[in-house]
Short mmCIF file of C-alpha atoms in Angstrom, two decimals:
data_model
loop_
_atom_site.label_atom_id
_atom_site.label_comp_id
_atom_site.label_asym_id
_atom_site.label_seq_id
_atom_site.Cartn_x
_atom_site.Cartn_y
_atom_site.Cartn_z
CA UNK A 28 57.11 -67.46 70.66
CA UNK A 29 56.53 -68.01 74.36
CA UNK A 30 53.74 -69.31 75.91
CA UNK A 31 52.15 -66.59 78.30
CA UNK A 32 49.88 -69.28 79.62
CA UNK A 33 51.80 -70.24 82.95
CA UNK A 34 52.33 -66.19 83.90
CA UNK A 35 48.76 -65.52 83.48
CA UNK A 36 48.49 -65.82 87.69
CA UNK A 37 51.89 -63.91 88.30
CA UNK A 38 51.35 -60.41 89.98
CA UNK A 39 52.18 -57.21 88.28
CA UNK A 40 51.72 -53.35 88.76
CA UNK A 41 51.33 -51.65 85.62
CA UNK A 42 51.43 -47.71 85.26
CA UNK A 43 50.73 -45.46 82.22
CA UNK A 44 52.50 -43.18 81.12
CA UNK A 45 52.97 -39.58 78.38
CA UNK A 46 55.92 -39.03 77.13
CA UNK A 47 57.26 -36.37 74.58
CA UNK A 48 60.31 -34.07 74.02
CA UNK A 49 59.37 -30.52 74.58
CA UNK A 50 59.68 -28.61 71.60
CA UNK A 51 60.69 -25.13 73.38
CA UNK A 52 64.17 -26.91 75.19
CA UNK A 53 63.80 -30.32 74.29
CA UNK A 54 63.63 -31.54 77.38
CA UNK A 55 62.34 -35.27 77.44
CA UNK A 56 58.90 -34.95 79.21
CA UNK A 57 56.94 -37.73 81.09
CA UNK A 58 53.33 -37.55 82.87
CA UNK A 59 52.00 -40.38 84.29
CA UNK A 60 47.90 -40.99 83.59
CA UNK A 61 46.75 -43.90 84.90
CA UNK A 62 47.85 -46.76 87.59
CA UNK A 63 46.64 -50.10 87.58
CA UNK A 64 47.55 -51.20 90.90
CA UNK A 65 48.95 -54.53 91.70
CA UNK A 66 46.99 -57.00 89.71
CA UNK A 67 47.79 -60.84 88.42
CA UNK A 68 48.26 -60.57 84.56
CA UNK A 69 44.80 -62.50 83.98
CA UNK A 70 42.55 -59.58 85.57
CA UNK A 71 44.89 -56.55 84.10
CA UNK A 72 44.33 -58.17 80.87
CA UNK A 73 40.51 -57.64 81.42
CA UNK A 74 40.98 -54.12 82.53
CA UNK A 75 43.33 -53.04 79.65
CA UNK A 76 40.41 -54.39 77.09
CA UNK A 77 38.14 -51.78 79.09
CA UNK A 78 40.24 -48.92 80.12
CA UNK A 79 40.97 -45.71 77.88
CA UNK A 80 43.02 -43.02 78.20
CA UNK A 81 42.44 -39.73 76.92
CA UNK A 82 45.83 -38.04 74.89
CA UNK A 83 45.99 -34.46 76.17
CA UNK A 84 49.38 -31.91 76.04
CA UNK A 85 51.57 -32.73 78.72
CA UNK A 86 53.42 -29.45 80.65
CA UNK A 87 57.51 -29.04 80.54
CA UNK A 88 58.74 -28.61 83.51
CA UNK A 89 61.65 -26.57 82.65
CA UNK A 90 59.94 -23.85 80.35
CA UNK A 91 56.09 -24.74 81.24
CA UNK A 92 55.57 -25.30 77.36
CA UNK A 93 52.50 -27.66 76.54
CA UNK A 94 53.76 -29.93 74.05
CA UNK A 95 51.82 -33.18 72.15
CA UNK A 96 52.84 -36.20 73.96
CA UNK A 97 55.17 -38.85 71.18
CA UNK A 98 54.10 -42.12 73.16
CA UNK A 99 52.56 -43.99 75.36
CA UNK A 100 54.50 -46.25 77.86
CA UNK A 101 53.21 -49.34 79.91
CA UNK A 102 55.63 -49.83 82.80
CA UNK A 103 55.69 -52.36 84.98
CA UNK A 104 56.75 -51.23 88.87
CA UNK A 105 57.39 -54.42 90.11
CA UNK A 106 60.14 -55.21 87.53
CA UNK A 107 61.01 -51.79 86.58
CA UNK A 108 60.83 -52.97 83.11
CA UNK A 109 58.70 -50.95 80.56
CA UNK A 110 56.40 -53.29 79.21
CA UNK A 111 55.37 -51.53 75.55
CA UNK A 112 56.58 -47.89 74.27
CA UNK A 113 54.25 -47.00 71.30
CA UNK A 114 54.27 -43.60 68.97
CA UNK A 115 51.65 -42.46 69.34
CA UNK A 116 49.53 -42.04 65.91
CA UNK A 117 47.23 -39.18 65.52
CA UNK A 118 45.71 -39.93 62.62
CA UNK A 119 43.86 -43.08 64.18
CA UNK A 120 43.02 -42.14 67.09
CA UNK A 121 39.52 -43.17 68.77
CA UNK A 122 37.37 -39.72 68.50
CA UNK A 123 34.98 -39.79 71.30
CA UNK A 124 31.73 -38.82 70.50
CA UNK A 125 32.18 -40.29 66.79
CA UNK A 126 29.28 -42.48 65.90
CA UNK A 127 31.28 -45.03 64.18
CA UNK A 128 34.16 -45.11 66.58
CA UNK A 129 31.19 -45.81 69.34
CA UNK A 130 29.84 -48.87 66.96
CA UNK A 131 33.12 -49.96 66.85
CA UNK A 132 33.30 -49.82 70.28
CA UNK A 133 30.31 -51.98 70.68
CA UNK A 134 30.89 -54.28 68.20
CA UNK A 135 34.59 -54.89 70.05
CA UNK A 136 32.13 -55.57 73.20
CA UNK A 137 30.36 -57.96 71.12
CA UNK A 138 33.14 -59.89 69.37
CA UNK A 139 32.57 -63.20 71.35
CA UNK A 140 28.69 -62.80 70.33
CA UNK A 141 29.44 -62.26 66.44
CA UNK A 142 32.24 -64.81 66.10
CA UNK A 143 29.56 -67.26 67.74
CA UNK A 144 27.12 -67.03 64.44
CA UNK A 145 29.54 -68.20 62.21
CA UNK A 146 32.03 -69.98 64.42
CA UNK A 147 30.97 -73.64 62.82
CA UNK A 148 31.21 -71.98 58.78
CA UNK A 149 34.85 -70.85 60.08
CA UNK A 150 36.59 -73.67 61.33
CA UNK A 151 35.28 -75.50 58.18
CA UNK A 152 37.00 -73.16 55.82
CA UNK A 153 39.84 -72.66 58.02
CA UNK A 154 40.94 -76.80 58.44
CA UNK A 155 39.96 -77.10 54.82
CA UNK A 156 42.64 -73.90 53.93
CA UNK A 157 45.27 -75.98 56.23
CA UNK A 158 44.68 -79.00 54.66
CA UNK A 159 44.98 -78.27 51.27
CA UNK A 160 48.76 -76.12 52.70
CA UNK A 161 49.36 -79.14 55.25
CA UNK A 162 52.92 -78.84 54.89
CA UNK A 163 53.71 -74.96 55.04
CA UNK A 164 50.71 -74.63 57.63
CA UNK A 165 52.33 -77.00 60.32
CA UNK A 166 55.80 -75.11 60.16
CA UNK A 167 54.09 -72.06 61.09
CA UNK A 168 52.62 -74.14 64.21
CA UNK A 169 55.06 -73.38 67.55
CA UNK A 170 55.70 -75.82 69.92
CA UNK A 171 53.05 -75.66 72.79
CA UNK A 172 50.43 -75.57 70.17
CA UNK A 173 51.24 -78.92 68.99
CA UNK A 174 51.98 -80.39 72.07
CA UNK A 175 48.61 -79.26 73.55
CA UNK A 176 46.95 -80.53 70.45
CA UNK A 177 48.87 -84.01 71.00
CA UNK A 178 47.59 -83.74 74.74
CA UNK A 179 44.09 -83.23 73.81
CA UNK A 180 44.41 -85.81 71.19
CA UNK A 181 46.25 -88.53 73.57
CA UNK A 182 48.72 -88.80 71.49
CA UNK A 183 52.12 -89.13 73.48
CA UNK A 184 55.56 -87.74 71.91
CA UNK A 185 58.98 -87.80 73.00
CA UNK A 186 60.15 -85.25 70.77
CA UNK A 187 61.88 -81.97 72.05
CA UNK A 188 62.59 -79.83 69.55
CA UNK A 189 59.87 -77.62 67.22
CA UNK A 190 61.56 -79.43 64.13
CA UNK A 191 61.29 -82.82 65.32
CA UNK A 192 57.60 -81.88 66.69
CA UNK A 193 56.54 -80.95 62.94
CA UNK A 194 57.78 -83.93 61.90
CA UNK A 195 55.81 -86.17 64.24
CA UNK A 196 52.65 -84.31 62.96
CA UNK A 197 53.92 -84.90 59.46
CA UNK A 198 54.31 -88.19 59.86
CA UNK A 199 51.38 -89.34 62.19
CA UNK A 200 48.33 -87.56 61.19
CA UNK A 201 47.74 -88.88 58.12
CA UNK A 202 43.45 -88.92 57.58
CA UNK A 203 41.31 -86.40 56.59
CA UNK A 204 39.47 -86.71 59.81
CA UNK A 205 42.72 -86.46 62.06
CA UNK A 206 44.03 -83.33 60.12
CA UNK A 207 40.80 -81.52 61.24
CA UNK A 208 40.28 -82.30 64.75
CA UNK A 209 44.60 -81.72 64.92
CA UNK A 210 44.23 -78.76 63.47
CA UNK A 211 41.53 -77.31 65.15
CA UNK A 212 43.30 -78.24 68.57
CA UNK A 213 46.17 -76.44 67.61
CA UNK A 214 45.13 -73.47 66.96
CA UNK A 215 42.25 -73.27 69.95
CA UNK A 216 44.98 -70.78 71.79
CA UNK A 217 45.51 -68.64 68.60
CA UNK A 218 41.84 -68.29 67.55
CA UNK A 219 39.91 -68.08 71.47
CA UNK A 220 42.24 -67.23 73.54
CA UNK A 221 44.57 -64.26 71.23
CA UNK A 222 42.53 -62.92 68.20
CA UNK A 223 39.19 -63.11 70.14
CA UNK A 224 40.70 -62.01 73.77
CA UNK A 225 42.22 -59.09 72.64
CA UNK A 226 39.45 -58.04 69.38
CA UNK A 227 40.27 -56.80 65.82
CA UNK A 228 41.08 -53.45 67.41
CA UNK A 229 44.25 -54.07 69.38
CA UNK A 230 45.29 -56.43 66.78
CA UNK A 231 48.94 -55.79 65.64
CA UNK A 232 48.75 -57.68 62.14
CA UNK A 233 52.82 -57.06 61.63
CA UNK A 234 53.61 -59.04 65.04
CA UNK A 235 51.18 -62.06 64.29
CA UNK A 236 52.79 -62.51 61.01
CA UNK A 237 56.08 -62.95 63.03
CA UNK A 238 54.82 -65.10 65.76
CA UNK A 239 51.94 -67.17 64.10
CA UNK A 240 52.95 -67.32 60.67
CA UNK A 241 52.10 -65.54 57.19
CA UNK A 242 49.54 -68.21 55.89
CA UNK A 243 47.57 -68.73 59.03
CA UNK A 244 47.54 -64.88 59.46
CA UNK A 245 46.58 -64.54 55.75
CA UNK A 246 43.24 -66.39 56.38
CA UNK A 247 42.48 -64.51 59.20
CA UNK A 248 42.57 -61.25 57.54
CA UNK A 249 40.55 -62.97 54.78
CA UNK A 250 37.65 -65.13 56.71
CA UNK A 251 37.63 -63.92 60.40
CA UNK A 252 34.26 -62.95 61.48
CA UNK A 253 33.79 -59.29 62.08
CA UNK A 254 31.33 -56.85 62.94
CA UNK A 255 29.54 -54.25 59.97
CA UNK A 256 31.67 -51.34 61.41
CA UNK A 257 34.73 -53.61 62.07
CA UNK A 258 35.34 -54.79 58.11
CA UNK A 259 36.72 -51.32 57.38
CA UNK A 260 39.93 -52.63 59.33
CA UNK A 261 39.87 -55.73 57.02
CA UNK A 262 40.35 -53.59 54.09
CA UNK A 263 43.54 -52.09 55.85
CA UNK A 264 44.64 -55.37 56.91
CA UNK A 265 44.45 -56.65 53.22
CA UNK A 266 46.41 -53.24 51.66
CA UNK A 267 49.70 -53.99 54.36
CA UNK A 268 49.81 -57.98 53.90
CA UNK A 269 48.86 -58.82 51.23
CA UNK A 270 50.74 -57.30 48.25
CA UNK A 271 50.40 -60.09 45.46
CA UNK A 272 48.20 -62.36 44.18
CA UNK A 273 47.45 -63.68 41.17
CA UNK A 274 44.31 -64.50 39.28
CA UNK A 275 41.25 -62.30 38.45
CA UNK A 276 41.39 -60.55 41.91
CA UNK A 277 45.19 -59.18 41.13
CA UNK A 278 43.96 -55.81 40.53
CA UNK A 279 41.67 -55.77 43.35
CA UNK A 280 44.40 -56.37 45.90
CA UNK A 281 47.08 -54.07 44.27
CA UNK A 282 43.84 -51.12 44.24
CA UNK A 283 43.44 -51.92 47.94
CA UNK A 284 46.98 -52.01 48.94
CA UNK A 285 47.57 -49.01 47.47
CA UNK A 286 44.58 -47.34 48.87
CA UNK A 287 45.83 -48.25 52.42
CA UNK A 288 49.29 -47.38 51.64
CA UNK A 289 47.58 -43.43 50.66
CA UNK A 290 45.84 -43.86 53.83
CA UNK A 291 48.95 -44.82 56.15
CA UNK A 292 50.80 -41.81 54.34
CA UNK A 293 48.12 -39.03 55.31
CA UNK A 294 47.75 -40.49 59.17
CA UNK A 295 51.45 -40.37 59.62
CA UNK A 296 51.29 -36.66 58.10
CA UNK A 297 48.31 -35.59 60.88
CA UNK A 298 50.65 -37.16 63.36
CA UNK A 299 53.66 -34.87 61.85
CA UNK A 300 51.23 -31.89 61.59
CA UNK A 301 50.20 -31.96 64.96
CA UNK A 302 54.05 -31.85 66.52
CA UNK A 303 54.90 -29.42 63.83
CA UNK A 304 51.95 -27.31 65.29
CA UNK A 305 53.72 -27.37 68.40
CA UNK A 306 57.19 -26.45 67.50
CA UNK A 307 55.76 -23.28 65.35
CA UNK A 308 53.99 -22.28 68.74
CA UNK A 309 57.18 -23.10 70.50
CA UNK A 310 59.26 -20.36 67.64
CA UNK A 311 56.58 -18.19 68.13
CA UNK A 312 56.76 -18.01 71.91
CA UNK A 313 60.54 -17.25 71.60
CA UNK A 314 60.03 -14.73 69.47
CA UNK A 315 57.36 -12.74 71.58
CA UNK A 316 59.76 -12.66 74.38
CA UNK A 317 62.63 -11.85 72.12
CA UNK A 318 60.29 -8.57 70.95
CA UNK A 319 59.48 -8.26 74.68
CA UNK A 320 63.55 -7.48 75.07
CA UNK A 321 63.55 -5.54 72.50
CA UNK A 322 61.34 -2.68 73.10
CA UNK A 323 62.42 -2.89 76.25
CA UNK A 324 65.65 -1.84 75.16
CA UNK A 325 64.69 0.59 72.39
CA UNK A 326 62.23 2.28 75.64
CA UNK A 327 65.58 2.87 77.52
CA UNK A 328 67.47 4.50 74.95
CA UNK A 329 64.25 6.36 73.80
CA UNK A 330 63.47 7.60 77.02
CA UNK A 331 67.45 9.15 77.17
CA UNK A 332 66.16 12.00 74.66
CA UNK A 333 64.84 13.17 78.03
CA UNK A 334 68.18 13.63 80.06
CA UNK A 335 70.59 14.73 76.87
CA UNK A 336 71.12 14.67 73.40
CA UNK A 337 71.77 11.06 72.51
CA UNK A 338 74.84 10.63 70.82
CA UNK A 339 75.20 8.80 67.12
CA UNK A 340 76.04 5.61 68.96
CA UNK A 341 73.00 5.68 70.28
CA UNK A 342 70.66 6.66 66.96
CA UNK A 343 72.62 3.87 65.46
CA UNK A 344 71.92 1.48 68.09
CA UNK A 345 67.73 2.25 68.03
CA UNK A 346 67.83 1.77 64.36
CA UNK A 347 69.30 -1.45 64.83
CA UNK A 348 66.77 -2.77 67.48
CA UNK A 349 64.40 -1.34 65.32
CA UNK A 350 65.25 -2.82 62.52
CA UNK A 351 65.53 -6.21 64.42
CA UNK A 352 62.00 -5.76 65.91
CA UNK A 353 60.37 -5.44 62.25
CA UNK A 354 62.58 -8.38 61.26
CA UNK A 355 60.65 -10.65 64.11
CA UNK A 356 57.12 -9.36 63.69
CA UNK A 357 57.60 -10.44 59.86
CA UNK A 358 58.95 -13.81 61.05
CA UNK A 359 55.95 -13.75 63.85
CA UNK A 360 53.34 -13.32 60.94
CA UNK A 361 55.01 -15.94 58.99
CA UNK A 362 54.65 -18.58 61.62
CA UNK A 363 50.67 -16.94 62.80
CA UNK A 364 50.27 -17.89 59.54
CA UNK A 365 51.76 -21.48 58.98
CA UNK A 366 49.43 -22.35 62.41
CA UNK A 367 46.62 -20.84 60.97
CA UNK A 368 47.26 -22.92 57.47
CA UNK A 369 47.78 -26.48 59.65
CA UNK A 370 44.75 -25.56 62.40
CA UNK A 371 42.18 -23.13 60.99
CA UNK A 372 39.81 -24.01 63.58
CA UNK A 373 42.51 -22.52 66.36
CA UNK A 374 42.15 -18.70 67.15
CA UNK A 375 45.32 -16.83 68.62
CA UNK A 376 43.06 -14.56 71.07
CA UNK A 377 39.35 -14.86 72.58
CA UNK A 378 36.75 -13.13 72.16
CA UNK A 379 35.31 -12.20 74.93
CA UNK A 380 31.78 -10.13 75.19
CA UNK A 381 32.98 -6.43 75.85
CA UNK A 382 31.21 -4.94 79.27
CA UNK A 383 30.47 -1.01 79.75
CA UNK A 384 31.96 -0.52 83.21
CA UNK A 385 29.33 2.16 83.66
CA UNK A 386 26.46 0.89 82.20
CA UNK A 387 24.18 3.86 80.67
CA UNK A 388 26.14 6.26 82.77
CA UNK A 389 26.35 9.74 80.73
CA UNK A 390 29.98 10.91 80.38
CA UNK A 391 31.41 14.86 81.47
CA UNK A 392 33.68 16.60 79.73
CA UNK A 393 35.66 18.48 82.15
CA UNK A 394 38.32 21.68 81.59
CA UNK A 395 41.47 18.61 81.91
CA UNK A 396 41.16 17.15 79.23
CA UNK A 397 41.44 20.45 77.14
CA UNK A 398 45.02 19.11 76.21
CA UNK A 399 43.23 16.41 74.31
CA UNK A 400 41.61 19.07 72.06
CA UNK A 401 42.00 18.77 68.35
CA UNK A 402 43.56 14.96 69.20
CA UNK A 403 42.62 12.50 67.74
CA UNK A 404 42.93 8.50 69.93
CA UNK A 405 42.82 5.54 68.97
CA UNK A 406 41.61 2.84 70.77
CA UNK A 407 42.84 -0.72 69.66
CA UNK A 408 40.60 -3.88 71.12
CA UNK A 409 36.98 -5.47 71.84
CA UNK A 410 34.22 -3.84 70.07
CA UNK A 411 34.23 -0.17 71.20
CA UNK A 412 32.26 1.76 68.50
CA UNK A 413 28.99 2.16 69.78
CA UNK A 414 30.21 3.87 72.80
CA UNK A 415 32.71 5.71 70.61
CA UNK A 416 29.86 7.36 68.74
CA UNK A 417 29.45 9.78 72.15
CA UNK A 418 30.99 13.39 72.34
CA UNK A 419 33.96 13.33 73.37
CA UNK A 420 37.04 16.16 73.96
CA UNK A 421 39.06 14.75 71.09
CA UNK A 422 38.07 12.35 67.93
CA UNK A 423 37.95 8.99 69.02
CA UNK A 424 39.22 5.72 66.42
CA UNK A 425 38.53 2.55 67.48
CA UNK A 426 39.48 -1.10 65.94
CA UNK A 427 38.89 -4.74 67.46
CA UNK A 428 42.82 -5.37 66.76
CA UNK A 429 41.67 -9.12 65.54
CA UNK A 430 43.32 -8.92 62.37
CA UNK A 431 45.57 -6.49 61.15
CA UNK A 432 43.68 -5.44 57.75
CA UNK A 433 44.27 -1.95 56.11
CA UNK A 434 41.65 -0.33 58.41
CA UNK A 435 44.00 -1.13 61.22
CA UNK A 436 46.82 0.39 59.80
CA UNK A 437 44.89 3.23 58.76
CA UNK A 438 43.33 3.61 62.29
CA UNK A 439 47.41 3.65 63.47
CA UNK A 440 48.09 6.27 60.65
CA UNK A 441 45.55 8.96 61.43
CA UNK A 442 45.83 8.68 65.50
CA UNK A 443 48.10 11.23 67.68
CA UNK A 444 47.96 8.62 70.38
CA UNK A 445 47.41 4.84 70.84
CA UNK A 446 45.51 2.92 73.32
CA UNK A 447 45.66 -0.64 73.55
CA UNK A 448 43.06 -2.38 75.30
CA UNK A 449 45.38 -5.86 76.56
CA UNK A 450 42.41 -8.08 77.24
CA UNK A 451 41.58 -8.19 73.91
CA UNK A 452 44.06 -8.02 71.38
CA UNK A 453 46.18 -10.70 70.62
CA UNK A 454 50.13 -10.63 71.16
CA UNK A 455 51.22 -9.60 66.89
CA UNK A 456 48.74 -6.86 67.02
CA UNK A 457 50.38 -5.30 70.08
CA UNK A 458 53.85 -5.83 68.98
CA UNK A 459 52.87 -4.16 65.41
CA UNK A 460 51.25 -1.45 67.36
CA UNK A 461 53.93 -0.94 69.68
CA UNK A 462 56.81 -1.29 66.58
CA UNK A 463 54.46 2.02 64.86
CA UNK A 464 54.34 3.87 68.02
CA UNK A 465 58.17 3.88 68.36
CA UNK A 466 58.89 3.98 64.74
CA UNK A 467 56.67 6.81 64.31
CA UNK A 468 57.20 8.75 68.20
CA UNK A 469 53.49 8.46 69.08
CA UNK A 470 52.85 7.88 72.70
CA UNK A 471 51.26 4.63 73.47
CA UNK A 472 49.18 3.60 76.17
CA UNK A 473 48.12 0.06 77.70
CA UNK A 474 44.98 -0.35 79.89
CA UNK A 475 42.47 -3.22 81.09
CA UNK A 476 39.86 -0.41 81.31
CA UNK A 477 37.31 -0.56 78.66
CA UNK A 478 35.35 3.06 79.97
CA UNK A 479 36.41 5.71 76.72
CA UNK A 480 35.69 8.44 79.31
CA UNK A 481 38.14 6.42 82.17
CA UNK A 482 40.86 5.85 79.49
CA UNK A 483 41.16 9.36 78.55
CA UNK A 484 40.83 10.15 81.68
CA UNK A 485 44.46 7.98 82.77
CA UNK A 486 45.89 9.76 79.50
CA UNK A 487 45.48 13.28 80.68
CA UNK A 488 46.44 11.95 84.23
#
């Protein structure tokens, strides 16, 4: 492990950045959030303790998709180097507004203040823990820690090498009263100017193990001083590390451990959830705009009954685009539905309050729209049957096209002509509606009017 000590002056410019793959072309997306500016490594520590940034979708720019950003990058501009590339995990993030993610918040402000109370109760139990593991405590020791302790301690050494360095301590602090102050010494770095600079929230327990050994880190997780709110991140801490132990506490450990390996399991599933969310709405878009094509086609052919008798090629071929246009609305359902299971709070259309363009206007029934006689329309989106209960030329159907339920189908059944009202239907109820219309040769019509009297009026028109 390196000493950072001697680069805490050095200058750096640190940037922040989103990063995903795009689940529509899987393009690799970036989207930088936040820039540091040019700092020395000292103040951007203090500004990375204070700073948050807020996850949101990040745009492709190939196919404009919105995707769930993967990770977060740290790069540093100076260098060109990136500094830390983490996944992302969803399933821990920091809700804001969340009255215990706010304690913890304050209680990470506070850290210095709470490790303060019991700071004299700690170091007791801590050089008492070392002493009684001397041995296996000083090999976890690295080499500047010793040396500063030796420093502090005036105790000179000629020894260059972390083996021979554990040796000297071996061999020349030999008194109760010498292990402690050592000890304590040695790990002022770890204890002030790590665990308590950075706080129990940006600890990475895995990575200390590695660079300041499993015993001292074992302690830590055990006895470090911690905030009400904090200790729930002790309990984690103990499920990853510590997987055996012996004595009357076995059980306890093993329950926690696998409590917190439960726990892991569902946050890595939110995290999956949440980019399987947007690959379904990635499908789903494809398959709108492959329906989009294919009335478009079946429209042209359709619309040939007009200048001859289509041949059998041509029946065969609208069956066929028929046939594949029922075969995606099926698949479109499947995946509505698979969103709708993952996020049931997300709605696939808004509902926006329905305004009478005429207000209390009363409607006339004029001689044109005697060709609507004995019709009977139906009008597909917002919430039109109050102002459907009016006399009108022709019967008048109406359904809010939210959900397509047997009264929608019914409504589709009984009409001689179909109005859809685009503002307020989502994107499967007007492919349905357009897939009857064809399927069945009822003429269709789309409109941002919401007027009955107006619509029928562009029908007849």
């Amino acid at each position: 492990m390196t000493d950072i000590r001697p680069f805490l002056n050095m200058e750096t410019h640190v940037t922040v950045w989103l990063k995903g793959r795009c689940k529509s072309c899987n393009t690799i997306v970036r989207r930088k959030i936040y820039d540091y500016g040019t700092l020395p490594y000292k103040v951007l520590e203090e500004r990375l303790d204070t700073t948050k940034h807020t996850i949101e979708k990040i745009e492709c720019p190939k196919c404009g998709m919105k995707n769930s950003p993967e990770f977060i990058v740290y790069i540093d501009e100076i260098r060109n180097m990136i500094i830390l590339e983490q996944k992302i995990d969803y399933g821990n993030l920091i809700i804001t507004g969340d009255p215990h993610s706010e304690n913890m918040e304050e209680e990470h402000k506070q850290r210095f203040e709470i490790f303060k109370e019991k700071e004299t109760e700690f170091w007791e139990q801590y050089t008492d823990y070392a002493i009684l593991n001397w041995r296996d405590m000083i090999n976890e020791l690295q080499d500047f820690e010793i040396k500063d302790a030796f420093t502090k301690m005036n105790i000179e050494t000629h020894a260059n090498t972390i083996s021979k360095l554990r040796k000297e301590v071996l061999n020349r602090i030999n008194t109760i009263e010498e292990k402690q102050l050592f000890w304590k010494q040695a790990n002022d770095y770890f204890i002030y100017h790590h665990l308590l600079e950075i706080g129990a929230m940006g600890w990475d327990v895995a990575k200390d193990i590695q660079y300041y050994g499993k015993k001292r880190m074992r302690f830590i997780i055990l006895h470090f001083p911690l905030g009400e709110e904090t200790e729930q991140l002790r309990t984690e801490w103990i499920g990853s590390v510590i997987q055996k132990n012996r004595g009357d506490n076995a059980f306890l450990f093993r329950r926690i451990s696998m409590l917190t390996s439960e726990l892991n399991r569902l946050r890595s599933k939110i995290t999956d959830y949440v980019h399987q969310i947007d690959k379904l709405k990635a499908e789903k878009t494809k398959l709108e705009n492959k329906l989009h094509q294919a009335y478009e086609s079946i429209n042209r052919f359709e619309n040939k009954k007009f200048v001859y008798n289509r041949d059998i090629a041509d029946i065969e071929k609208i069956h066929e685009l028929k046939s594949f246009v029922n075969d995606l609305i099926q698949e479109l359902k499947e995946k509505e539905r698979i969103i709708h299971k993952l996020n049931p709070d997300e709605t696939s259309t808004e509902n926006a309050p329905v305004l009478d363009e005429n207000g209390n206007k009363e409607e006339v029934i004029g001689d044109k729209f005697s060709m609507l006689k004995g019709k009977t329309v139906a009008i597909i989106g917002g919430q039109r049957q109050e102002q459907a209960q009016k006399e009108y030329v022709c019967q008048i159907l109406t359904h809010p096209g939210e959900s397509l339920d047997q009264d929608f189908y019914q409504t589709l059944k009984k009409a001689d002509i179909l109005v859809l009202l685009t503002q307020f239907i989502p994107h499967l109820t007007m492919w349905e509606a357009k897939a009857y219309a064809i399927e069945n040769d009822k003429p269709i019509y789309y409109t941002k009017r919401i007027n009955i009297q107006k619509i029928l009026s562009d029908i007849v028109e």
